[in-house]
């Protein structure tokens, strides 16, 4: 094992007005020239730990040394040897790419030939050379993260701290980001990578797994994953109702976790001896780090959805409640969406997948009447969204990509506002608000501002606001971006339950395991639908002698690369 670069001893951090410590008595040694993952649920203490290591916070007790320097007594030396990319995009969006680089070079004291050499190397490294004059705010999500990484590397650090750098970034950009970070190891740079993507944690040399401020595990992710051998199985449900079977399985006390994977259901049992379920044949499958993550937290949230239980069966018998016919949107000479055509069935989860900037959010906005199409039509329950917008919107619940909440308003004020715009009567408003507070456990936060909520509770509030009028159609635009696997499971329990009541759901996501919940997927690229099929059918198209069991991410990337090769100039 490499010599420890970071030595963390009995570190704790308590913030004023908080009853419990954000970090509790953590001890860890982090070796040099390795990628170390920091993982855990929302509120586990990941960002607090990174900021303590970066000498941006003072610990309440304990000490941290980096390369022999104490973070409390020698913070200037720490800031010299460490590069830091914060969770909330630390760039100036009204400055260009080059202006941001110049600013960070000024702050780090990088001048003359050193600056010129660093810029040339970083622009080549991130493929940002053609975009030096573009405003940071106009970059795609993946390009923003690359620029953030470049700014953190303007002065070559000994330690690189990345706080959830891939949140909201599509799979192609994530792979590029990982390749860039892996290349840094050849320069003897140590990387701490905080993430909610547990497939990323599997790529790390070692992980620190946190929960409620405590360190539950430190070591190679594979060692924790191996403990799940013999406890993970699949059920083939091609002819059955997968969502109903999953909901039933999650009520079994012997099953601690379960997810849908295309036509299959993936189940994790409490122990190998209890591996049987309701006469369904089980097929043993390889465990993942995510299984071990859920196991060490004590299991998933179960399968019951109070939201679905209180939702009436959709009475409308329209076969295709959502239809897009040639939807096109142009901004000047740029075509953001080009002849988007599909029809989503009643009680179906229909996915829109694609890289950042592909046109997914533009399509969502046209479908719910927030953006008028240049050409084409959108229908909800046979109502033309353009000619009958108020009627059409009354059938829709919309959870926007960037939480559609009012950050300065309290939780209760947000619920009151949204119940009002859905034209609920005063009696129905009170009933709906009380119902949502109970279902989503919002009572402790009623008077807190939406901006101050933990990410998982923001998501709960946003879903509550989108569903309090019990819509027949639900639009979810990257609803779980940045949310940990435990909270994502809770979210999808609600969605699966609503779909069983006949609600039609359109969803976009960068989590490929979430896309497995979809009945069908439209892959959008460069504003066009380039393929529309089931998740399993998409995976089959990516099979090869080198990859007999491709993931949905493999299929996603392969299809886009194929499109590029077929349409290259």
mmCIF file of N, CA and C in Angstrom, residues 299-394:
data_model
loop_
_atom_site.group_PDB
_atom_site.id
_atom_site.type_symbol
_atom_site.label_atom_id
_atom_site.label_comp_id
_atom_site.label_asym_id
_atom_site.label_seq_id
_atom_site.Cartn_x
_atom_site.Cartn_y
_atom_site.Cartn_z
ATOM 1 N N UNK A 299 -30.902 -2.165 4.369
ATOM 2 C CA UNK A 299 -31.945 -2.497 3.400
ATOM 3 C C UNK A 299 -32.582 -1.263 2.801
ATOM 4 N N UNK A 300 -33.344 -1.479 1.740
ATOM 5 C CA UNK A 300 -34.001 -0.383 1.039
ATOM 6 C C UNK A 300 -35.273 0.069 1.741
ATOM 7 N N UNK A 301 -36.001 1.019 1.111
ATOM 8 C CA UNK A 301 -37.170 1.614 1.763
ATOM 9 C C UNK A 301 -38.443 0.787 1.678
ATOM 10 N N UNK A 302 -38.385 -0.411 1.075
ATOM 11 C CA UNK A 302 -39.606 -1.205 0.911
ATOM 12 C C UNK A 302 -40.335 -0.835 -0.359
ATOM 13 N N UNK A 303 -41.520 -1.415 -0.573
ATOM 14 C CA UNK A 303 -42.208 -1.215 -1.843
ATOM 15 C C UNK A 303 -43.536 -0.508 -1.760
ATOM 16 N N UNK A 304 -43.989 -0.169 -0.568
ATOM 17 C CA UNK A 304 -45.301 0.455 -0.405
ATOM 18 C C UNK A 304 -45.248 1.925 -0.784
ATOM 19 N N UNK A 305 -46.263 2.393 -1.500
ATOM 20 C CA UNK A 305 -46.358 3.811 -1.853
ATOM 21 C C UNK A 305 -47.676 4.366 -1.334
ATOM 22 N N UNK A 306 -47.601 5.206 -0.301
ATOM 23 C CA UNK A 306 -48.806 5.861 0.208
ATOM 24 C C UNK A 306 -49.420 6.763 -0.860
ATOM 25 N N UNK A 307 -48.562 7.349 -1.711
ATOM 26 C CA UNK A 307 -49.066 8.216 -2.774
ATOM 27 C C UNK A 307 -49.946 7.421 -3.726
ATOM 28 N N UNK A 308 -49.458 6.241 -4.142
ATOM 29 C CA UNK A 308 -50.239 5.403 -5.055
ATOM 30 C C UNK A 308 -51.496 4.875 -4.369
ATOM 31 N N UNK A 309 -51.370 4.526 -3.087
ATOM 32 C CA UNK A 309 -52.528 3.994 -2.356
ATOM 33 C C UNK A 309 -53.669 5.008 -2.281
ATOM 34 N N UNK A 310 -53.313 6.301 -2.285
ATOM 35 C CA UNK A 310 -54.342 7.342 -2.180
ATOM 36 C C UNK A 310 -54.715 7.935 -3.539
ATOM 37 N N UNK A 311 -54.249 7.294 -4.598
ATOM 38 C CA UNK A 311 -54.574 7.740 -5.956
ATOM 39 C C UNK A 311 -55.618 6.800 -6.545
ATOM 40 N N UNK A 312 -56.692 7.384 -7.077
ATOM 41 C CA UNK A 312 -57.747 6.572 -7.697
ATOM 42 C C UNK A 312 -57.281 6.060 -9.056
ATOM 43 N N UNK A 313 -57.820 4.925 -9.452
ATOM 44 C CA UNK A 313 -57.546 4.386 -10.785
ATOM 45 C C UNK A 313 -57.940 5.423 -11.828
ATOM 46 N N UNK A 314 -57.066 5.625 -12.832
ATOM 47 C CA UNK A 314 -57.356 6.577 -13.897
ATOM 48 C C UNK A 314 -58.570 6.086 -14.679
ATOM 49 N N UNK A 315 -59.598 6.928 -14.740
ATOM 50 C CA UNK A 315 -60.853 6.514 -15.368
ATOM 51 C C UNK A 315 -60.803 6.628 -16.884
ATOM 52 N N UNK A 316 -60.008 7.558 -17.382
ATOM 53 C CA UNK A 316 -59.955 7.789 -18.831
ATOM 54 C C UNK A 316 -59.498 6.526 -19.555
ATOM 55 N N UNK A 317 -60.145 6.238 -20.667
ATOM 56 C CA UNK A 317 -59.818 5.034 -21.432
ATOM 57 C C UNK A 317 -59.074 5.360 -22.723
ATOM 58 N N UNK A 318 -58.516 6.546 -22.796
ATOM 59 C CA UNK A 318 -57.736 6.915 -23.983
ATOM 60 C C UNK A 318 -56.482 6.057 -24.027
ATOM 61 N N UNK A 319 -56.252 5.393 -25.153
ATOM 62 C CA UNK A 319 -55.145 4.432 -25.234
ATOM 63 C C UNK A 319 -53.783 5.118 -25.162
ATOM 64 N N UNK A 320 -53.668 6.282 -25.812
ATOM 65 C CA UNK A 320 -52.396 7.005 -25.841
ATOM 66 C C UNK A 320 -52.612 8.412 -25.268
ATOM 67 N N UNK A 321 -52.504 8.596 -23.950
ATOM 68 C CA UNK A 321 -52.751 9.908 -23.338
ATOM 69 C C UNK A 321 -51.758 10.979 -23.752
ATOM 70 N N UNK A 322 -50.565 10.585 -24.172
ATOM 71 C CA UNK A 322 -49.554 11.563 -24.595
ATOM 72 C C UNK A 322 -49.137 11.250 -26.024
ATOM 73 N N UNK A 323 -49.256 12.266 -26.892
ATOM 74 C CA UNK A 323 -48.828 12.085 -28.280
ATOM 75 C C UNK A 323 -48.023 13.303 -28.734
ATOM 76 N N UNK A 324 -46.924 13.030 -29.410
ATOM 77 C CA UNK A 324 -46.128 14.082 -30.046
ATOM 78 C C UNK A 324 -46.125 13.810 -31.541
ATOM 79 N N UNK A 325 -46.516 14.813 -32.325
ATOM 80 C CA UNK A 325 -46.595 14.645 -33.776
ATOM 81 C C UNK A 325 -45.716 15.683 -34.451
ATOM 82 N N UNK A 326 -44.524 15.262 -34.828
ATOM 83 C CA UNK A 326 -43.609 16.138 -35.566
ATOM 84 C C UNK A 326 -43.168 17.359 -34.807
ATOM 85 N N UNK A 327 -43.051 17.257 -33.466
ATOM 86 C CA UNK A 327 -42.670 18.420 -32.654
ATOM 87 C C UNK A 327 -41.285 18.918 -33.064
ATOM 88 N N UNK A 328 -41.225 20.192 -33.398
ATOM 89 C CA UNK A 328 -39.972 20.812 -33.824
ATOM 90 C C UNK A 328 -39.844 22.164 -33.137
ATOM 91 N N UNK A 329 -38.638 22.453 -32.648
ATOM 92 C CA UNK A 329 -38.390 23.762 -32.037
ATOM 93 C C UNK A 329 -37.076 24.317 -32.545
ATOM 94 N N UNK A 330 -37.140 25.520 -33.122
ATOM 95 C CA UNK A 330 -35.941 26.193 -33.616
ATOM 96 C C UNK A 330 -35.710 27.473 -32.831
ATOM 97 N N UNK A 331 -34.458 27.700 -32.488
ATOM 98 C CA UNK A 331 -34.037 28.960 -31.888
ATOM 99 C C UNK A 331 -33.103 29.613 -32.897
ATOM 100 N N UNK A 332 -33.649 30.530 -33.701
ATOM 101 C CA UNK A 332 -32.853 31.084 -34.792
ATOM 102 C C UNK A 332 -32.531 29.994 -35.791
ATOM 103 N N UNK A 333 -31.240 29.811 -36.067
ATOM 104 C CA UNK A 333 -30.819 28.784 -37.035
ATOM 105 C C UNK A 333 -30.584 27.417 -36.365
ATOM 106 N N UNK A 334 -30.703 27.390 -35.019
ATOM 107 C CA UNK A 334 -30.434 26.147 -34.281
ATOM 108 C C UNK A 334 -31.726 25.362 -34.064
ATOM 109 N N UNK A 335 -31.733 24.098 -34.425
ATOM 110 C CA UNK A 335 -32.889 23.226 -34.228
ATOM 111 C C UNK A 335 -32.660 22.386 -32.977
ATOM 112 N N UNK A 336 -33.397 22.690 -31.910
ATOM 113 C CA UNK A 336 -33.231 21.990 -30.636
ATOM 114 C C UNK A 336 -33.991 20.669 -30.623
ATOM 115 N N UNK A 337 -35.135 20.625 -31.290
ATOM 116 C CA UNK A 337 -35.925 19.392 -31.419
ATOM 117 C C UNK A 337 -36.404 19.301 -32.857
ATOM 118 N N UNK A 338 -36.273 18.112 -33.440
ATOM 119 C CA UNK A 338 -36.481 17.968 -34.879
ATOM 120 C C UNK A 338 -37.426 16.798 -35.161
ATOM 121 N N UNK A 339 -38.691 17.112 -35.460
ATOM 122 C CA UNK A 339 -39.670 16.093 -35.861
ATOM 123 C C UNK A 339 -39.810 14.968 -34.823
ATOM 124 N N UNK A 340 -39.989 15.366 -33.565
ATOM 125 C CA UNK A 340 -40.168 14.383 -32.490
ATOM 126 C C UNK A 340 -41.585 13.798 -32.575
ATOM 127 N N UNK A 341 -41.674 12.489 -32.787
ATOM 128 C CA UNK A 341 -42.967 11.818 -32.931
ATOM 129 C C UNK A 341 -42.982 10.538 -32.109
ATOM 130 N N UNK A 342 -43.969 10.414 -31.216
ATOM 131 C CA UNK A 342 -44.174 9.180 -30.456
ATOM 132 C C UNK A 342 -45.541 9.246 -29.793
ATOM 133 N N UNK A 343 -45.973 8.114 -29.238
ATOM 134 C CA UNK A 343 -47.220 8.060 -28.478
ATOM 135 C C UNK A 343 -46.995 7.180 -27.262
ATOM 136 N N UNK A 344 -47.287 7.704 -26.063
ATOM 137 C CA UNK A 344 -47.110 6.958 -24.808
ATOM 138 C C UNK A 344 -48.454 6.381 -24.375
ATOM 139 N N UNK A 345 -48.453 5.093 -24.069
ATOM 140 C CA UNK A 345 -49.682 4.392 -23.707
ATOM 141 C C UNK A 345 -50.133 4.735 -22.290
ATOM 142 N N UNK A 346 -51.414 4.515 -22.020
ATOM 143 C CA UNK A 346 -51.945 4.654 -20.667
ATOM 144 C C UNK A 346 -51.248 3.643 -19.755
ATOM 145 N N UNK A 347 -50.803 4.120 -18.584
ATOM 146 C CA UNK A 347 -50.150 3.235 -17.626
ATOM 147 C C UNK A 347 -48.781 2.756 -18.069
ATOM 148 N N UNK A 348 -48.075 3.569 -18.855
ATOM 149 C CA UNK A 348 -46.743 3.222 -19.352
ATOM 150 C C UNK A 348 -45.725 4.215 -18.808
ATOM 151 N N UNK A 349 -44.504 3.722 -18.549
ATOM 152 C CA UNK A 349 -43.369 4.622 -18.302
ATOM 153 C C UNK A 349 -42.602 4.719 -19.610
ATOM 154 N N UNK A 350 -42.593 5.919 -20.172
ATOM 155 C CA UNK A 350 -41.941 6.164 -21.457
ATOM 156 C C UNK A 350 -40.721 7.039 -21.195
ATOM 157 N N UNK A 351 -39.540 6.550 -21.557
ATOM 158 C CA UNK A 351 -38.295 7.264 -21.257
ATOM 159 C C UNK A 351 -37.766 8.066 -22.427
ATOM 160 N N UNK A 352 -37.253 9.245 -22.131
ATOM 161 C CA UNK A 352 -36.509 10.049 -23.099
ATOM 162 C C UNK A 352 -35.058 10.073 -22.642
ATOM 163 N N UNK A 353 -34.188 9.423 -23.382
ATOM 164 C CA UNK A 353 -32.769 9.350 -23.035
ATOM 165 C C UNK A 353 -31.949 10.061 -24.090
ATOM 166 N N UNK A 354 -30.847 10.645 -23.655
ATOM 167 C CA UNK A 354 -29.957 11.289 -24.605
ATOM 168 C C UNK A 354 -28.894 12.083 -23.880
ATOM 169 N N UNK A 355 -27.818 12.434 -24.565
ATOM 170 C CA UNK A 355 -26.756 13.227 -23.936
ATOM 171 C C UNK A 355 -27.254 14.618 -23.565
ATOM 172 N N UNK A 356 -26.457 15.333 -22.751
ATOM 173 C CA UNK A 356 -26.772 16.735 -22.453
ATOM 174 C C UNK A 356 -26.909 17.511 -23.761
ATOM 175 N N UNK A 357 -27.959 18.329 -23.840
ATOM 176 C CA UNK A 357 -28.141 19.155 -25.027
ATOM 177 C C UNK A 357 -28.792 18.442 -26.193
ATOM 178 N N UNK A 358 -29.309 17.207 -25.975
ATOM 179 C CA UNK A 358 -29.887 16.441 -27.085
ATOM 180 C C UNK A 358 -31.259 16.961 -27.495
ATOM 181 N N UNK A 359 -31.966 17.643 -26.558
ATOM 182 C CA UNK A 359 -33.288 18.161 -26.868
ATOM 183 C C UNK A 359 -34.385 17.607 -25.975
ATOM 184 N N UNK A 360 -34.016 16.892 -24.904
ATOM 185 C CA UNK A 360 -35.013 16.260 -24.029
ATOM 186 C C UNK A 360 -35.861 17.306 -23.289
ATOM 187 N N UNK A 361 -35.207 18.257 -22.639
ATOM 188 C CA UNK A 361 -35.944 19.255 -21.871
ATOM 189 C C UNK A 361 -36.790 20.144 -22.779
ATOM 190 N N UNK A 362 -36.286 20.453 -23.965
ATOM 191 C CA UNK A 362 -37.064 21.223 -24.936
ATOM 192 C C UNK A 362 -38.338 20.470 -25.304
ATOM 193 N N UNK A 363 -38.215 19.163 -25.504
ATOM 194 C CA UNK A 363 -39.376 18.337 -25.833
ATOM 195 C C UNK A 363 -40.384 18.342 -24.689
ATOM 196 N N UNK A 364 -39.902 18.189 -23.450
ATOM 197 C CA UNK A 364 -40.780 18.225 -22.283
ATOM 198 C C UNK A 364 -41.562 19.541 -22.239
ATOM 199 N N UNK A 365 -40.872 20.647 -22.452
ATOM 200 C CA UNK A 365 -41.513 21.964 -22.339
ATOM 201 C C UNK A 365 -42.580 22.156 -23.413
ATOM 202 N N UNK A 366 -42.349 21.603 -24.599
ATOM 203 C CA UNK A 366 -43.376 21.684 -25.642
ATOM 204 C C UNK A 366 -44.566 20.790 -25.298
ATOM 205 N N UNK A 367 -44.292 19.629 -24.702
ATOM 206 C CA UNK A 367 -45.363 18.689 -24.375
ATOM 207 C C UNK A 367 -46.315 19.229 -23.310
ATOM 208 N N UNK A 368 -45.792 20.095 -22.422
ATOM 209 C CA UNK A 368 -46.684 20.615 -21.383
ATOM 210 C C UNK A 368 -47.051 22.080 -21.615
ATOM 211 N N UNK A 369 -46.737 22.626 -22.790
ATOM 212 C CA UNK A 369 -47.207 23.957 -23.155
ATOM 213 C C UNK A 369 -46.385 25.107 -22.623
ATOM 214 N N UNK A 370 -45.205 24.827 -22.071
ATOM 215 C CA UNK A 370 -44.346 25.910 -21.575
ATOM 216 C C UNK A 370 -43.534 26.546 -22.695
ATOM 217 N N UNK A 371 -43.452 25.867 -23.831
ATOM 218 C CA UNK A 371 -42.668 26.357 -24.962
ATOM 219 C C UNK A 371 -43.460 26.060 -26.234
ATOM 220 N N UNK A 372 -43.813 27.090 -27.010
ATOM 221 C CA UNK A 372 -44.577 26.827 -28.243
ATOM 222 C C UNK A 372 -43.685 26.185 -29.300
ATOM 223 N N UNK A 373 -44.147 25.111 -29.953
ATOM 224 C CA UNK A 373 -43.332 24.491 -30.996
ATOM 225 C C UNK A 373 -43.268 25.366 -32.242
ATOM 226 N N UNK A 374 -42.174 25.267 -32.962
ATOM 227 C CA UNK A 374 -42.079 25.937 -34.267
ATOM 228 C C UNK A 374 -42.989 25.228 -35.261
ATOM 229 N N UNK A 375 -43.003 23.912 -35.180
ATOM 230 C CA UNK A 375 -43.898 23.086 -35.996
ATOM 231 C C UNK A 375 -44.330 21.885 -35.157
ATOM 232 N N UNK A 376 -45.396 21.220 -35.603
ATOM 233 C CA UNK A 376 -45.843 20.011 -34.934
ATOM 234 C C UNK A 376 -46.870 20.270 -33.849
ATOM 235 N N UNK A 377 -47.376 19.183 -33.275
ATOM 236 C CA UNK A 377 -48.432 19.268 -32.271
ATOM 237 C C UNK A 377 -48.150 18.326 -31.107
ATOM 238 N N UNK A 378 -48.651 18.731 -29.939
ATOM 239 C CA UNK A 378 -48.578 17.893 -28.747
ATOM 240 C C UNK A 378 -49.986 17.719 -28.201
ATOM 241 N N UNK A 379 -50.321 16.493 -27.793
ATOM 242 C CA UNK A 379 -51.654 16.200 -27.277
ATOM 243 C C UNK A 379 -51.563 15.517 -25.924
ATOM 244 N N UNK A 380 -52.449 15.903 -25.009
ATOM 245 C CA UNK A 380 -52.611 15.236 -23.710
ATOM 246 C C UNK A 380 -54.082 14.882 -23.570
ATOM 247 N N UNK A 381 -54.365 13.585 -23.448
ATOM 248 C CA UNK A 381 -55.758 13.114 -23.405
ATOM 249 C C UNK A 381 -56.576 13.687 -24.562
ATOM 250 N N UNK A 382 -55.969 13.671 -25.750
ATOM 251 C CA UNK A 382 -56.570 14.142 -27.003
ATOM 252 C C UNK A 382 -56.815 15.646 -27.038
ATOM 253 N N UNK A 383 -56.306 16.379 -26.039
ATOM 254 C CA UNK A 383 -56.399 17.836 -26.040
ATOM 255 C C UNK A 383 -55.133 18.422 -26.649
ATOM 256 N N UNK A 384 -55.296 19.304 -27.618
ATOM 257 C CA UNK A 384 -54.145 19.959 -28.230
ATOM 258 C C UNK A 384 -53.558 20.958 -27.228
ATOM 259 N N UNK A 385 -52.305 20.754 -26.849
ATOM 260 C CA UNK A 385 -51.679 21.575 -25.807
ATOM 261 C C UNK A 385 -51.599 23.039 -26.231
ATOM 262 N N UNK A 386 -51.464 23.298 -27.536
ATOM 263 C CA UNK A 386 -51.343 24.688 -28.018
ATOM 264 C C UNK A 386 -52.697 25.393 -28.038
ATOM 265 N N UNK A 387 -53.767 24.704 -28.454
ATOM 266 C CA UNK A 387 -55.064 25.367 -28.609
ATOM 267 C C UNK A 387 -55.930 25.290 -27.354
ATOM 268 N N UNK A 388 -55.633 24.333 -26.453
ATOM 269 C CA UNK A 388 -56.389 24.236 -25.192
ATOM 270 C C UNK A 388 -55.415 24.051 -24.031
ATOM 271 N N UNK A 389 -54.537 25.042 -23.818
ATOM 272 C CA UNK A 389 -53.456 24.850 -22.846
ATOM 273 C C UNK A 389 -53.931 24.649 -21.416
ATOM 274 N N UNK A 390 -54.920 25.418 -20.972
ATOM 275 C CA UNK A 390 -55.376 25.306 -19.585
ATOM 276 C C UNK A 390 -56.001 23.940 -19.328
ATOM 277 N N UNK A 391 -56.838 23.481 -20.256
ATOM 278 C CA UNK A 391 -57.459 22.169 -20.105
ATOM 279 C C UNK A 391 -56.415 21.059 -20.108
ATOM 280 N N UNK A 392 -55.458 21.150 -21.033
ATOM 281 C CA UNK A 392 -54.427 20.110 -21.141
ATOM 282 C C UNK A 392 -53.579 20.061 -19.877
ATOM 283 N N UNK A 393 -53.198 21.237 -19.365
ATOM 284 C CA UNK A 393 -52.321 21.273 -18.189
ATOM 285 C C UNK A 393 -53.008 20.735 -16.943
ATOM 286 N N UNK A 394 -54.313 20.797 -16.891
ATOM 287 C CA UNK A 394 -55.022 20.286 -15.712
ATOM 288 C C UNK A 394 -54.851 18.772 -15.569
#
